Coordinates of C-alpha atoms in Angstrom, one line a residue:
X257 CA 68.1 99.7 184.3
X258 CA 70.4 97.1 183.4
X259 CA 67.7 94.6 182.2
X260 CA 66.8 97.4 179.9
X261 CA 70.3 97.8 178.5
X262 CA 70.7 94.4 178.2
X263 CA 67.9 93.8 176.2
X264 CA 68.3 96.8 174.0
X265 CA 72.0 95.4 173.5
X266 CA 70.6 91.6 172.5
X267 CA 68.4 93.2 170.3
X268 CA 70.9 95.2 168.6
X269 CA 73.2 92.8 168.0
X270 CA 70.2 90.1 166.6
X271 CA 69.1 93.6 164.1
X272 CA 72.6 93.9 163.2
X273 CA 73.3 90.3 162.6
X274 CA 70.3 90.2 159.9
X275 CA 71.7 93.5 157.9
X276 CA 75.0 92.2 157.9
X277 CA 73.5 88.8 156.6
X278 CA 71.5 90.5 153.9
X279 CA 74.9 92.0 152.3
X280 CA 77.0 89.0 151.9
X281 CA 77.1 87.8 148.7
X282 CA 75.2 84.5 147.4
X283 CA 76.9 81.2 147.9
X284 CA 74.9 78.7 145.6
X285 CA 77.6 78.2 142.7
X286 CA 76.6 80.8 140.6
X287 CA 80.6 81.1 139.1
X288 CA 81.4 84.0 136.6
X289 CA 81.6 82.9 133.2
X290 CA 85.2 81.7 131.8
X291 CA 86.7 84.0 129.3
X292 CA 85.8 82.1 126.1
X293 CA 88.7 81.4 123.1
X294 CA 87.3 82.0 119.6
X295 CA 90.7 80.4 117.5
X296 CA 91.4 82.7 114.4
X297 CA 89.3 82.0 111.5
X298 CA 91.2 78.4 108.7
X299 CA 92.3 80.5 105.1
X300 CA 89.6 79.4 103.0
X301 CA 88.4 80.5 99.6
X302 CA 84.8 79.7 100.2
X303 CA 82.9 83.3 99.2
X304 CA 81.8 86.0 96.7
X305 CA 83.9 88.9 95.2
X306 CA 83.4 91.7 93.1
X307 CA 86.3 93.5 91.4
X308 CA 87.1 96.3 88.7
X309 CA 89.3 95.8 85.6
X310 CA 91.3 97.5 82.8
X311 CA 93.4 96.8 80.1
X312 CA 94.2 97.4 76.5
X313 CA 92.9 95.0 73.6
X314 CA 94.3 94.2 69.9
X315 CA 91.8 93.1 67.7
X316 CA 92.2 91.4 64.3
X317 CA 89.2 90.3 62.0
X318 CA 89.5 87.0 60.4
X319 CA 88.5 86.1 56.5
X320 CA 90.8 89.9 55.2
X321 CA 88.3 91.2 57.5
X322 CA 91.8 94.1 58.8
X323 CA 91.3 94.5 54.7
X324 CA 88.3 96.3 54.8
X325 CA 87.8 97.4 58.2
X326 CA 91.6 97.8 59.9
X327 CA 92.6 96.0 63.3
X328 CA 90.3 97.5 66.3
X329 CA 92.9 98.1 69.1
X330 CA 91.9 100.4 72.4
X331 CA 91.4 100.3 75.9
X332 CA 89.1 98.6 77.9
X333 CA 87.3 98.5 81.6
X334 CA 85.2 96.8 83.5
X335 CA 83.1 95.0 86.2
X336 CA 84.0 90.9 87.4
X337 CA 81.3 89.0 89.9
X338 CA 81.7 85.2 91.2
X339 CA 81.9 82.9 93.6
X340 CA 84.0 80.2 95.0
X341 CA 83.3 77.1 97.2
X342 CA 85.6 75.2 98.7
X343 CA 84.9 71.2 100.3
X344 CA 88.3 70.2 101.5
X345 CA 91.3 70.9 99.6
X346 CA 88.4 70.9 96.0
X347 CA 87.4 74.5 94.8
X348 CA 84.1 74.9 92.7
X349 CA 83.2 78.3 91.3
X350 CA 81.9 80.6 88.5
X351 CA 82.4 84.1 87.6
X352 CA 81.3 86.3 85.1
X353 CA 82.9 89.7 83.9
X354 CA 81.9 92.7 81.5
X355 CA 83.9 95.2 80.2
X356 CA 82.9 98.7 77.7
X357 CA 85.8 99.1 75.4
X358 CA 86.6 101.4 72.8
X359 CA 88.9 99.3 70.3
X360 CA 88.3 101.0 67.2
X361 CA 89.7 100.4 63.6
X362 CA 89.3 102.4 59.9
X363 CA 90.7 102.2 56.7
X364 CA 90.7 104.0 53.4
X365 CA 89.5 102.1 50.8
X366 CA 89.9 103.1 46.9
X367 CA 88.1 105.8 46.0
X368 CA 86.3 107.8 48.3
X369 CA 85.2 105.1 50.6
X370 CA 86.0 104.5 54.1
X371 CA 85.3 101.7 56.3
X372 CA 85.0 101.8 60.2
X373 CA 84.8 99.3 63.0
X374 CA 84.4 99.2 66.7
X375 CA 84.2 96.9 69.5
X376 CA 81.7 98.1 71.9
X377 CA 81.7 95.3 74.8
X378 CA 83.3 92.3 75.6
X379 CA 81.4 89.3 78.3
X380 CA 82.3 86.3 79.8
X381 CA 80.9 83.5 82.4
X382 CA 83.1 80.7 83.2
X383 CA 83.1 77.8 85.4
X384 CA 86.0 76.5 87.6
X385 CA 87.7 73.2 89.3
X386 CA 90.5 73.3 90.9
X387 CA 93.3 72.1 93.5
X388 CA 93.5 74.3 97.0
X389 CA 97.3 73.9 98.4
X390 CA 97.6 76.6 101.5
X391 CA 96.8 79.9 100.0
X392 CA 97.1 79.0 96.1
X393 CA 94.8 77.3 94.2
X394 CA 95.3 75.3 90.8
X395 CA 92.4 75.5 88.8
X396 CA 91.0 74.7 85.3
X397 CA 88.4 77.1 83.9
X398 CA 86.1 77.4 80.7
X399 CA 83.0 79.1 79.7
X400 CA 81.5 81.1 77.0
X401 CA 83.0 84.8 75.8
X402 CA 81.2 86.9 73.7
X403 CA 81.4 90.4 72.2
X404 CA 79.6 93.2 70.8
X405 CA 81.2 94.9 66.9
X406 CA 79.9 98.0 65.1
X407 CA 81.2 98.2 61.9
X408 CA 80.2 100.9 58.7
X409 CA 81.1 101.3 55.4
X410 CA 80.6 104.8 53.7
X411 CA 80.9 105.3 50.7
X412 CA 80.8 109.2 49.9
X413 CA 79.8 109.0 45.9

C-alpha cells in the first residue's frame, strides 16, 4: 500500500508540475509596446478655407455717368474659396470670392424720364506671395475683379 501511494503522489506532483507550467506566462521578449509621443502639430498656413462675407458698397460711375444714372450704393454678401501653401517661412496662394449685391442708383431726368442702375454681382481671383513671421503673414496680392451692372432708361412720353 505504500508503493501505491507513492506512486500516485509522484504522479501527481509530475501532472501538477505540467499545468502549473502551461499558465506561466511566455518568456521570449515579447515587451508591451512603449507609450508613443505624437508632439503637437508646427502653426502652419498650408491649407484650404472657405468663408462668408458682408458689407456695404458706394458706387460712382465715371465719364457723368452719377449724371444720368445716380451713385449705386447698397449692401452686399457673399461666398470666399482659396488656398494657401506654405515652403519655409514663403507663402503661395490664390483665392477667389463672389458676392450678390443690391447697390442700386436712380435719378430724375428732365421731363418725364427716369434713369436706373444696379449692381448685380461683384468677383474676384487673386494670387498671393508673401512673408510668414510666427502667426502673421506679410503678403502682396493681385488679380482680376470684375462686376455685373444693369442699368435702364425710361422714358415715359
Amino acid at each position: 500500500m505504500k508503493r501505491i501511494a507513492a506512486a500516485l503522489a509522484a504522479a501527481s506532483l509530475i501532472g501538477a508540475g505540467g499545468a502549473f507550467a502551461a499558465d506561466l506566462p511566455r518568456r521570449d521578449g515579447a515587451v508591451a509596446p512603449a507609450p508613443s509621443f505624437t508632439p503637437p502639430p508646427i502653426f502652419t498656413w498650408t491649407g484650404f478655407y472657405v468663408g462668408l462675407n458682408g458689407g456695404y458698397s458706394f458706387g460712382k460711375f465715371t465719364e457723368q455717368g452719377d449724371t444720368f444714372f445716380g451713385k449705386a450704393n447698397g449692401g452686399m454678401i457673399g461666398g470666399t474659396a482659396g488656398y494657401n501653401h506654405q515652403v519655409g517661412n514663403v507663402v503661395l496662394g490664390v483665392e477667389g470670392d463672389w458676392d450678390w449685391t443690391g447697390a442700386k442708383g436712380e435719378k430724375t431726368l428732365a421731363g418725364p424720364a427716369n434713369a436706373s442702375s444696379r449692381r448685380t454681382s461683384l468677383m474676384t481671383i487673386r494670387g498671393r506671395a508673401g512673408y510668414a513671421w510666427d502667426r502673421s503673414l506679410f503678403y502682396l496680392t493681385g488679380g482680376y475683379a470684375g462686376g455685373g451692372v444693369k442699368a435702364s432708361l425710361t422714358d415715359t412720353t
